[in-house]
Amino acid sequence: MTYDEFYNNLGSNTGNRDLETYLLALLNLVEQARKQSLSADLLSNLLVDAFISEPKKFNIEWLKIIEAPDEKGFINSKTSSPSGGEYDYTVAVIKFQIAELHKMKGKQLDDEYKYFGIDSETGNRWYNFDPDSILECGMRCYLDHGDNENNHHEFEVSWKTLGNLLEMGRIYE
């Protein structure tokens, strides 16, 4: 699957779910797929299935998370996880974003101008607040920062790709 094909596939499989619920469902699916190598097809399936899959129960401990995970800290660390630091990084990104959205309910998320960008109470910047826009903008960031010729090549992914996609989607306008 090329970058362009992956991007086009995202737009054709959307649902109607708030971002926090979507991410809780995605986390549940990611945890089930933990031992698998992440391919573009599996990533696409996870992102699509999260629109209709059962969400994981929110864990109040996640509210202690106040900073976006540092990819390098996870990738370079020794880990006992069978999927490695890249998987752990992605799970940390998902939990961070869930916690942030949970904290912003009834506050920043009620701002009618939020799509111009808002800061969470922990000082993290957000531009996208629904599954469609976070996935669209995350993938647009991949496409816009590569060369156009590269977009027609195979989209090589790893577990880190999912974490990066979500984080780029959060901050990319």
PDB file of N, CA and C in Angstrom, residues 30-110:
ATOM      1  N   VAL A  30      -5.184  -2.089  19.710  1.00  0.00           N
ATOM      2  CA  VAL A  30      -3.716  -2.107  19.689  1.00  0.00           C
ATOM      3  C   VAL A  30      -3.188  -3.124  20.699  1.00  0.00           C
ATOM      4  N   GLU A  31      -3.792  -3.153  21.872  1.00  0.00           N
ATOM      5  CA  GLU A  31      -3.351  -4.114  22.888  1.00  0.00           C
ATOM      6  C   GLU A  31      -3.600  -5.550  22.423  1.00  0.00           C
ATOM      7  N   GLN A  32      -4.663  -5.785  21.688  1.00  0.00           N
ATOM      8  CA  GLN A  32      -4.944  -7.125  21.158  1.00  0.00           C
ATOM      9  C   GLN A  32      -3.959  -7.514  20.055  1.00  0.00           C
ATOM     10  N   ALA A  33      -3.457  -6.532  19.319  1.00  0.00           N
ATOM     11  CA  ALA A  33      -2.544  -6.782  18.197  1.00  0.00           C
ATOM     12  C   ALA A  33      -1.076  -6.672  18.597  1.00  0.00           C
ATOM     13  N   ARG A  34      -0.815  -6.528  19.859  1.00  0.00           N
ATOM     14  CA  ARG A  34       0.523  -6.244  20.394  1.00  0.00           C
ATOM     15  C   ARG A  34       1.636  -7.113  19.820  1.00  0.00           C
ATOM     16  N   LYS A  35       1.404  -8.387  19.678  1.00  0.00           N
ATOM     17  CA  LYS A  35       2.474  -9.307  19.276  1.00  0.00           C
ATOM     18  C   LYS A  35       2.679  -9.363  17.762  1.00  0.00           C
ATOM     19  N   GLN A  36       1.859  -8.654  17.022  1.00  0.00           N
ATOM     20  CA  GLN A  36       1.972  -8.662  15.564  1.00  0.00           C
ATOM     21  C   GLN A  36       2.896  -7.550  15.090  1.00  0.00           C
ATOM     22  N   SER A  37       3.527  -7.776  13.956  1.00  0.00           N
ATOM     23  CA  SER A  37       4.261  -6.700  13.301  1.00  0.00           C
ATOM     24  C   SER A  37       3.223  -5.804  12.645  1.00  0.00           C
ATOM     25  N   LEU A  38       3.428  -4.527  12.745  1.00  0.00           N
ATOM     26  CA  LEU A  38       2.451  -3.603  12.167  1.00  0.00           C
ATOM     27  C   LEU A  38       2.776  -3.367  10.698  1.00  0.00           C
ATOM     28  N   SER A  39       1.820  -3.673   9.850  1.00  0.00           N
ATOM     29  CA  SER A  39       1.919  -3.403   8.413  1.00  0.00           C
ATOM     30  C   SER A  39       0.948  -2.278   8.082  1.00  0.00           C
ATOM     31  N   ALA A  40       1.036  -1.756   6.887  1.00  0.00           N
ATOM     32  CA  ALA A  40       0.101  -0.706   6.460  1.00  0.00           C
ATOM     33  C   ALA A  40      -1.328  -1.239   6.468  1.00  0.00           C
ATOM     34  N   ASP A  41      -1.513  -2.484   6.045  1.00  0.00           N
ATOM     35  CA  ASP A  41      -2.858  -3.066   6.043  1.00  0.00           C
ATOM     36  C   ASP A  41      -3.410  -3.225   7.458  1.00  0.00           C
ATOM     37  N   LEU A  42      -2.589  -3.722   8.387  1.00  0.00           N
ATOM     38  CA  LEU A  42      -3.042  -3.881   9.766  1.00  0.00           C
ATOM     39  C   LEU A  42      -3.327  -2.513  10.383  1.00  0.00           C
ATOM     40  N   LEU A  43      -2.457  -1.537  10.136  1.00  0.00           N
ATOM     41  CA  LEU A  43      -2.686  -0.192  10.662  1.00  0.00           C
ATOM     42  C   LEU A  43      -3.998   0.368  10.131  1.00  0.00           C
ATOM     43  N   SER A  44      -4.236   0.223   8.855  1.00  0.00           N
ATOM     44  CA  SER A  44      -5.483   0.695   8.257  1.00  0.00           C
ATOM     45  C   SER A  44      -6.686   0.019   8.914  1.00  0.00           C
ATOM     46  N   ASN A  45      -6.602  -1.285   9.106  1.00  0.00           N
ATOM     47  CA  ASN A  45      -7.694  -2.020   9.748  1.00  0.00           C
ATOM     48  C   ASN A  45      -7.931  -1.557  11.179  1.00  0.00           C
ATOM     49  N   LEU A  46      -6.861  -1.338  11.935  1.00  0.00           N
ATOM     50  CA  LEU A  46      -7.009  -0.867  13.315  1.00  0.00           C
ATOM     51  C   LEU A  46      -7.709   0.495  13.353  1.00  0.00           C
ATOM     52  N   LEU A  47      -7.285   1.394  12.470  1.00  0.00           N
ATOM     53  CA  LEU A  47      -7.851   2.742  12.456  1.00  0.00           C
ATOM     54  C   LEU A  47      -9.327   2.732  12.053  1.00  0.00           C
ATOM     55  N   VAL A  48      -9.674   1.878  11.135  1.00  0.00           N
ATOM     56  CA  VAL A  48     -11.069   1.771  10.691  1.00  0.00           C
ATOM     57  C   VAL A  48     -11.916   1.062  11.749  1.00  0.00           C
ATOM     58  N   ASP A  49     -11.406  -0.037  12.281  1.00  0.00           N
ATOM     59  CA  ASP A  49     -12.160  -0.814  13.267  1.00  0.00           C
ATOM     60  C   ASP A  49     -12.420  -0.044  14.558  1.00  0.00           C
ATOM     61  N   ALA A  50     -11.570   0.910  14.877  1.00  0.00           N
ATOM     62  CA  ALA A  50     -11.751   1.690  16.108  1.00  0.00           C
ATOM     63  C   ALA A  50     -13.030   2.538  16.077  1.00  0.00           C
ATOM     64  N   PHE A  51     -13.606   2.731  14.904  1.00  0.00           N
ATOM     65  CA  PHE A  51     -14.869   3.466  14.817  1.00  0.00           C
ATOM     66  C   PHE A  51     -16.046   2.654  15.345  1.00  0.00           C
ATOM     67  N   ILE A  52     -15.895   1.326  15.364  1.00  0.00           N
ATOM     68  CA  ILE A  52     -17.032   0.490  15.753  1.00  0.00           C
ATOM     69  C   ILE A  52     -16.705  -0.505  16.868  1.00  0.00           C
ATOM     70  N   SER A  53     -15.448  -0.622  17.250  1.00  0.00           N
ATOM     71  CA  SER A  53     -15.038  -1.602  18.250  1.00  0.00           C
ATOM     72  C   SER A  53     -15.341  -1.131  19.670  1.00  0.00           C
ATOM     73  N   GLU A  54     -15.342  -2.083  20.564  1.00  0.00           N
ATOM     74  CA  GLU A  54     -15.587  -1.813  21.983  1.00  0.00           C
ATOM     75  C   GLU A  54     -14.432  -0.996  22.568  1.00  0.00           C
ATOM     76  N   PRO A  55     -14.740   0.130  23.212  1.00  0.00           N
ATOM     77  CA  PRO A  55     -13.669   0.921  23.832  1.00  0.00           C
ATOM     78  C   PRO A  55     -13.186   0.292  25.140  1.00  0.00           C
ATOM     79  N   LYS A  56     -11.942   0.518  25.436  1.00  0.00           N
ATOM     80  CA  LYS A  56     -11.363   0.111  26.705  1.00  0.00           C
ATOM     81  C   LYS A  56     -11.928   1.041  27.787  1.00  0.00           C
ATOM     82  N   LYS A  57     -11.991   0.580  28.989  1.00  0.00           N
ATOM     83  CA  LYS A  57     -12.470   1.410  30.097  1.00  0.00           C
ATOM     84  C   LYS A  57     -11.409   2.460  30.439  1.00  0.00           C
ATOM     85  N   PHE A  58     -11.865   3.694  30.656  1.00  0.00           N
ATOM     86  CA  PHE A  58     -10.957   4.772  31.027  1.00  0.00           C
ATOM     87  C   PHE A  58     -10.312   4.461  32.376  1.00  0.00           C
ATOM     88  N   ASN A  59      -9.018   4.710  32.484  1.00  0.00           N
ATOM     89  CA  ASN A  59      -8.272   4.492  33.715  1.00  0.00           C
ATOM     90  C   ASN A  59      -7.919   5.847  34.317  1.00  0.00           C
ATOM     91  N   ILE A  60      -8.417   6.115  35.501  1.00  0.00           N
ATOM     92  CA  ILE A  60      -8.193   7.415  36.147  1.00  0.00           C
ATOM     93  C   ILE A  60      -6.708   7.714  36.367  1.00  0.00           C
ATOM     94  N   GLU A  61      -5.880   6.691  36.420  1.00  0.00           N
ATOM     95  CA  GLU A  61      -4.426   6.878  36.573  1.00  0.00           C
ATOM     96  C   GLU A  61      -3.828   7.645  35.388  1.00  0.00           C
ATOM     97  N   TRP A  62      -4.463   7.540  34.239  1.00  0.00           N
ATOM     98  CA  TRP A  62      -3.950   8.239  33.060  1.00  0.00           C
ATOM     99  C   TRP A  62      -4.001   9.752  33.229  1.00  0.00           C
ATOM    100  N   LEU A  63      -4.837  10.250  34.130  1.00  0.00           N
ATOM    101  CA  LEU A  63      -4.928  11.697  34.343  1.00  0.00           C
ATOM    102  C   LEU A  63      -3.615  12.273  34.877  1.00  0.00           C
ATOM    103  N   LYS A  64      -2.738  11.436  35.367  1.00  0.00           N
ATOM    104  CA  LYS A  64      -1.424  11.887  35.852  1.00  0.00           C
ATOM    105  C   LYS A  64      -0.476  12.203  34.700  1.00  0.00           C
ATOM    106  N   ILE A  65      -0.816  11.760  33.511  1.00  0.00           N
ATOM    107  CA  ILE A  65       0.032  12.007  32.335  1.00  0.00           C
ATOM    108  C   ILE A  65      -0.156  13.457  31.907  1.00  0.00           C
ATOM    109  N   ILE A  66       0.932  14.220  31.885  1.00  0.00           N
ATOM    110  CA  ILE A  66       0.810  15.642  31.549  1.00  0.00           C
ATOM    111  C   ILE A  66       1.666  16.059  30.355  1.00  0.00           C
ATOM    112  N   GLU A  67       2.550  15.178  29.898  1.00  0.00           N
ATOM    113  CA  GLU A  67       3.410  15.525  28.773  1.00  0.00           C
ATOM    114  C   GLU A  67       3.260  14.499  27.661  1.00  0.00           C
ATOM    115  N   ALA A  68       3.381  14.998  26.442  1.00  0.00           N
ATOM    116  CA  ALA A  68       3.388  14.090  25.293  1.00  0.00           C
ATOM    117  C   ALA A  68       4.615  13.197  25.395  1.00  0.00           C
ATOM    118  N   PRO A  69       4.468  11.926  25.091  1.00  0.00           N
ATOM    119  CA  PRO A  69       5.610  11.014  25.162  1.00  0.00           C
ATOM    120  C   PRO A  69       6.719  11.427  24.198  1.00  0.00           C
ATOM    121  N   ASP A  70       7.944  11.229  24.629  1.00  0.00           N
ATOM    122  CA  ASP A  70       9.112  11.495  23.794  1.00  0.00           C
ATOM    123  C   ASP A  70       9.462  10.211  23.057  1.00  0.00           C
ATOM    124  N   GLU A  71       9.295  10.229  21.773  1.00  0.00           N
ATOM    125  CA  GLU A  71       9.554   9.043  20.952  1.00  0.00           C
ATOM    126  C   GLU A  71      10.953   8.487  21.196  1.00  0.00           C
ATOM    127  N   LYS A  72      11.946   9.360  21.240  1.00  0.00           N
ATOM    128  CA  LYS A  72      13.327   8.902  21.388  1.00  0.00           C
ATOM    129  C   LYS A  72      13.551   8.176  22.705  1.00  0.00           C
ATOM    130  N   GLY A  73      12.882   8.620  23.755  1.00  0.00           N
ATOM    131  CA  GLY A  73      13.028   7.964  25.048  1.00  0.00           C
ATOM    132  C   GLY A  73      12.528   6.535  25.032  1.00  0.00           C
ATOM    133  N   PHE A  74      11.504   6.276  24.270  1.00  0.00           N
ATOM    134  CA  PHE A  74      10.948   4.919  24.175  1.00  0.00           C
ATOM    135  C   PHE A  74      11.750   4.057  23.213  1.00  0.00           C
ATOM    136  N   ILE A  75      12.112   4.630  22.082  1.00  0.00           N
ATOM    137  CA  ILE A  75      12.780   3.856  21.035  1.00  0.00           C
ATOM    138  C   ILE A  75      14.183   3.444  21.487  1.00  0.00           C
ATOM    139  N   ASN A  76      14.856   4.321  22.229  1.00  0.00           N
ATOM    140  CA  ASN A  76      16.229   4.038  22.652  1.00  0.00           C
ATOM    141  C   ASN A  76      16.310   3.279  23.968  1.00  0.00           C
ATOM    142  N   SER A  77      15.192   3.091  24.645  1.00  0.00           N
ATOM    143  CA  SER A  77      15.235   2.436  25.953  1.00  0.00           C
ATOM    144  C   SER A  77      15.222   0.923  25.802  1.00  0.00           C
ATOM    145  N   LYS A  78      15.755   0.269  26.795  1.00  0.00           N
ATOM    146  CA  LYS A  78      15.666  -1.194  26.866  1.00  0.00           C
ATOM    147  C   LYS A  78      14.268  -1.510  27.366  1.00  0.00           C
ATOM    148  N   THR A  79      13.606  -2.428  26.732  1.00  0.00           N
ATOM    149  CA  THR A  79      12.242  -2.759  27.117  1.00  0.00           C
ATOM    150  C   THR A  79      12.064  -4.267  27.137  1.00  0.00           C
ATOM    151  N   SER A  80      11.199  -4.701  28.009  1.00  0.00           N
ATOM    152  CA  SER A  80      10.905  -6.135  28.064  1.00  0.00           C
ATOM    153  C   SER A  80       9.695  -6.479  27.199  1.00  0.00           C
ATOM    154  N   SER A  81       9.107  -5.463  26.597  1.00  0.00           N
ATOM    155  CA  SER A  81       7.933  -5.681  25.761  1.00  0.00           C
ATOM    156  C   SER A  81       8.314  -6.485  24.520  1.00  0.00           C
ATOM    157  N   PRO A  82       7.532  -7.507  24.178  1.00  0.00           N
ATOM    158  CA  PRO A  82       7.854  -8.277  22.978  1.00  0.00           C
ATOM    159  C   PRO A  82       7.761  -7.448  21.699  1.00  0.00           C
ATOM    160  N   SER A  83       6.985  -6.380  21.725  1.00  0.00           N
ATOM    161  CA  SER A  83       6.853  -5.524  20.541  1.00  0.00           C
ATOM    162  C   SER A  83       7.835  -4.365  20.571  1.00  0.00           C
ATOM    163  N   GLY A  84       8.568  -4.213  21.653  1.00  0.00           N
ATOM    164  CA  GLY A  84       9.612  -3.206  21.733  1.00  0.00           C
ATOM    165  C   GLY A  84       9.125  -1.823  22.103  1.00  0.00           C
ATOM    166  N   GLY A  85      10.080  -0.899  22.151  1.00  0.00           N
ATOM    167  CA  GLY A  85       9.827   0.476  22.550  1.00  0.00           C
ATOM    168  C   GLY A  85       8.889   1.221  21.623  1.00  0.00           C
ATOM    169  N   GLU A  86       8.858   0.846  20.348  1.00  0.00           N
ATOM    170  CA  GLU A  86       7.960   1.520  19.409  1.00  0.00           C
ATOM    171  C   GLU A  86       6.499   1.266  19.787  1.00  0.00           C
ATOM    172  N   TYR A  87       6.177   0.066  20.158  1.00  0.00           N
ATOM    173  CA  TYR A  87       4.819  -0.260  20.607  1.00  0.00           C
ATOM    174  C   TYR A  87       4.503   0.518  21.893  1.00  0.00           C
ATOM    175  N   ASP A  88       5.431   0.500  22.837  1.00  0.00           N
ATOM    176  CA  ASP A  88       5.223   1.198  24.109  1.00  0.00           C
ATOM    177  C   ASP A  88       5.021   2.695  23.892  1.00  0.00           C
ATOM    178  N   TYR A  89       5.761   3.262  22.955  1.00  0.00           N
ATOM    179  CA  TYR A  89       5.606   4.671  22.609  1.00  0.00           C
ATOM    180  C   TYR A  89       4.190   4.954  22.098  1.00  0.00           C
ATOM    181  N   THR A  90       3.709   4.115  21.194  1.00  0.00           N
ATOM    182  CA  THR A  90       2.375   4.308  20.637  1.00  0.00           C
ATOM    183  C   THR A  90       1.306   4.203  21.712  1.00  0.00           C
ATOM    184  N   VAL A  91       1.411   3.233  22.585  1.00  0.00           N
ATOM    185  CA  VAL A  91       0.447   3.091  23.681  1.00  0.00           C
ATOM    186  C   VAL A  91       0.498   4.328  24.576  1.00  0.00           C
ATOM    187  N   ALA A  92       1.692   4.832  24.844  1.00  0.00           N
ATOM    188  CA  ALA A  92       1.835   6.034  25.673  1.00  0.00           C
ATOM    189  C   ALA A  92       1.186   7.248  25.004  1.00  0.00           C
ATOM    190  N   VAL A  93       1.328   7.374  23.686  1.00  0.00           N
ATOM    191  CA  VAL A  93       0.690   8.473  22.949  1.00  0.00           C
ATOM    192  C   VAL A  93      -0.825   8.380  23.079  1.00  0.00           C
ATOM    193  N   ILE A  94      -1.362   7.192  22.885  1.00  0.00           N
ATOM    194  CA  ILE A  94      -2.816   7.022  22.950  1.00  0.00           C
ATOM    195  C   ILE A  94      -3.328   7.368  24.347  1.00  0.00           C
ATOM    196  N   LYS A  95      -2.660   6.879  25.378  1.00  0.00           N
ATOM    197  CA  LYS A  95      -3.082   7.176  26.753  1.00  0.00           C
ATOM    198  C   LYS A  95      -2.951   8.664  27.063  1.00  0.00           C
ATOM    199  N   PHE A  96      -1.883   9.291  26.589  1.00  0.00           N
ATOM    200  CA  PHE A  96      -1.697  10.733  26.776  1.00  0.00           C
ATOM    201  C   PHE A  96      -2.854  11.505  26.145  1.00  0.00           C
ATOM    202  N   GLN A  97      -3.191  11.169  24.911  1.00  0.00           N
ATOM    203  CA  GLN A  97      -4.253  11.893  24.228  1.00  0.00           C
ATOM    204  C   GLN A  97      -5.608  11.653  24.881  1.00  0.00           C
ATOM    205  N   ILE A  98      -5.864  10.436  25.331  1.00  0.00           N
ATOM    206  CA  ILE A  98      -7.113  10.150  26.039  1.00  0.00           C
ATOM    207  C   ILE A  98      -7.195  11.003  27.301  1.00  0.00           C
ATOM    208  N   ALA A  99      -6.113  11.045  28.061  1.00  0.00           N
ATOM    209  CA  ALA A  99      -6.092  11.821  29.305  1.00  0.00           C
ATOM    210  C   ALA A  99      -6.314  13.308  29.034  1.00  0.00           C
ATOM    211  N   GLU A 100      -5.668  13.820  28.020  1.00  0.00           N
ATOM    212  CA  GLU A 100      -5.811  15.236  27.665  1.00  0.00           C
ATOM    213  C   GLU A 100      -7.266  15.566  27.305  1.00  0.00           C
ATOM    214  N   LEU A 101      -7.852  14.743  26.450  1.00  0.00           N
ATOM    215  CA  LEU A 101      -9.240  14.972  26.038  1.00  0.00           C
ATOM    216  C   LEU A 101     -10.181  14.881  27.234  1.00  0.00           C
ATOM    217  N   HIS A 102      -9.927  13.944  28.109  1.00  0.00           N
ATOM    218  CA  HIS A 102     -10.767  13.772  29.299  1.00  0.00           C
ATOM    219  C   HIS A 102     -10.707  15.033  30.181  1.00  0.00           C
ATOM    220  N   LYS A 103      -9.511  15.591  30.331  1.00  0.00           N
ATOM    221  CA  LYS A 103      -9.331  16.797  31.147  1.00  0.00           C
ATOM    222  C   LYS A 103      -9.982  18.021  30.508  1.00  0.00           C
ATOM    223  N   MET A 104     -10.085  18.049  29.183  1.00  0.00           N
ATOM    224  CA  MET A 104     -10.622  19.221  28.484  1.00  0.00           C
ATOM    225  C   MET A 104     -12.144  19.202  28.329  1.00  0.00           C
ATOM    226  N   LYS A 105     -12.785  18.078  28.682  1.00  0.00           N
ATOM    227  CA  LYS A 105     -14.254  18.002  28.582  1.00  0.00           C
ATOM    228  C   LYS A 105     -14.886  19.089  29.438  1.00  0.00           C
ATOM    229  N   GLY A 106     -15.870  19.770  28.870  1.00  0.00           N
ATOM    230  CA  GLY A 106     -16.572  20.818  29.604  1.00  0.00           C
ATOM    231  C   GLY A 106     -15.750  22.081  29.795  1.00  0.00           C
ATOM    232  N   LYS A 107     -14.577  22.120  29.203  1.00  0.00           N
ATOM    233  CA  LYS A 107     -13.690  23.289  29.303  1.00  0.00           C
ATOM    234  C   LYS A 107     -13.264  23.682  27.893  1.00  0.00           C
ATOM    235  N   GLN A 108     -11.993  23.433  27.573  1.00  0.00           N
ATOM    236  CA  GLN A 108     -11.455  23.838  26.276  1.00  0.00           C
ATOM    237  C   GLN A 108     -12.220  23.212  25.097  1.00  0.00           C
ATOM    238  N   LEU A 109     -12.723  22.007  25.265  1.00  0.00           N
ATOM    239  CA  LEU A 109     -13.433  21.356  24.155  1.00  0.00           C
ATOM    240  C   LEU A 109     -14.751  22.047  23.819  1.00  0.00           C
ATOM    241  N   ASP A 110     -15.247  22.895  24.719  1.00  0.00           N
ATOM    242  CA  ASP A 110     -16.475  23.636  24.453  1.00  0.00           C
ATOM    243  C   ASP A 110     -16.229  24.927  23.678  1.00  0.00           C
TER     244      ASP A 110
END
